Amino acid sequence: MNKEILVCLVGLCFLTKINAQEGKYGENQPYSSYWFVKELLKWSPDNDIDAKFNISQVALASRFLNDSTDLNDNAQKVPGIIALMAPHTTNFHPSQGFSSVKQYAFPFWQQIDYFVQWGGSSNEGIIVPPTAFWTDAAHKNGVKSIGTVFFPPNVYGGREEWVYEFLEQNEDGSFPVADKLIEVANTYNFDGWFINQETYDLDGEVGALMQQFISYYRTQSQLKLVWYDAMIADSRVIWQDELNNHNQMYFQKGDKSMSDVFFINFRYNEVNLEDSKALAQELGRSEWDLYAGIDVQSKSYKTPVKWDALYKDGKPNNTSIGIYWSNATFDISESKTPADVYANEQKFWNGGSSIETRFGSRTWLGFADYFEPRSVINELPFKTNFNYGLGHFYNEHGNTVSKNEWHNLSIQDVLPTWQFQVDSTKVKASIDFEDSYTGGSSLLFEGTEDAQIPLYKTKINLDKNVKLNVISKTIGTVAIEVYAQLSNGEVLTYPLSSSSSWRKHKITIPVHKNITISKIGIYKRGNGSVYLGEISMHAVKESRPLTSSFTVKTFAGENKVELYVHFSSIEKNVYHNLYYINAKNERVWLGKTPAQDFYISHIPTKNGMLNLEVQSESFGGAKGKIIRKRVNVSQ
């Protein structure tokens, strides 16, 4: 029997798990990494049999706010959000997804700038890199993916010796643990580390040594660093609830940027944040590099929040925002079904903008009305099937190719920028988990009145014709049009045929020199339901990807087999679809991955043979040839 213990204290919280649940998974299931300091120092990708399954192959996408604001490290600072999520316990977190929809998936990437995979405990390990499929999803949406270094308070198992081990320094001034953190991030392809030091009773020199550690880490790499407001300069743990002279050296020290994100503890008031802003500017930094924490772990969108300190005149005030445990949308769901969790997500992120979230005299304001959503749709090709990253089934072109539940954020599509900016009295807008064109979900709009529904913020150049494909179906007396809003204010509309089955519509948006497509959406008119199964755009015919040859390592059981699949080559922004041919000679989907190494947990077999197929597919939808392999699994 598993036992979970949730510990909350003045600062952040952590989850520990006793008696691991590895029995739920296959005997050869690869797991995400986690370490104590001494374990990390011994680690290398060559001596870790699971390491190859923990590598993200998705590059960090570029993103923008509008035609004039690109979001990159050299851009003018803007207010943002960092979200700390604990999607699973530290131990026995499968490297590449689950065989259940009752696991957390995140749909509002457009609202955040940093994702931190929160984890670590005194019983399991204190250094936790983000799981590869979370990094894949974050990077596809232009969000930086961050791992956690967590030193627990002593009363909850923290040990001073772990901090001392972490900060051991060589005679040449280097820090072996810093070098290892850099190696892990570069190997696994994520973007930096969150350091949360809450262990107390440390030697007074530790504060100075931690500053040297951070300075070395910053000098040796371009990786990001997030610092939590707990330990002060003299090594004591005293939460300041602001940036001040006791902790500023972990944010900016002279002309040295020590942390990209400074996460302010939760007990601040408006004066704390005003003073923090003033000090940041005095130090030559933007106030938007400070993130005022909101702890929503236990109540999600019913958490009392000091909105007056965070927002003013309809926009962020004084600092950016840090959300602790935003995955509470999953935790508070009784059913844990995707539809119920997604309804919570809409309440959490949209607040009163689309759904009333009042409790007592308080209103949850959310974030969508106060932070302009980001977008990565700035080049072609682009394709989305509105795939949430999990499903009760898997469809291809409207046909079911797997009836099994699955969860894999590596193949989550870029979801709509606005979810959803509509009048809910006129139309109910949602992600539907009962039907899809490809994947496990689609968009569903239901209602009796006419409505305009913006979907995607884009910045697509119209120096060439753009081919726009939309796949939809309708129920009832409803008419739909897709529209493209241009940067000059012009709106182009194209009617879509009504059909009770999935239908593809091919549209050409003509050349408009020095003009971009800035928004894609639909008009729904009449009474009924509209399903959207795909939107894709391209300017030229995309070349087909080269389907990689592959090798298979088998682990045979009674009438079933586990597989390690290794692809000899990988291409940028290309998936591999895997299938087997069952006893009825039907093609059954096993999974889809951008990774070079992929684990398949359970395939039924007979007569010791297995017929496999692999077909590569670009992120833009072009498919390569099919490669088949007959595998003997009896050995």
Tab-separated table of C-alpha atoms in Angstrom, residues 68 260 293:
chain	number	residue	atom	x	y	z
A	68	SER	CA	6.496	44.435	-32.286
A	260	ASP	CA	16.966	35.220	-13.812
A	293	GLY	CA	4.417	33.901	-5.098
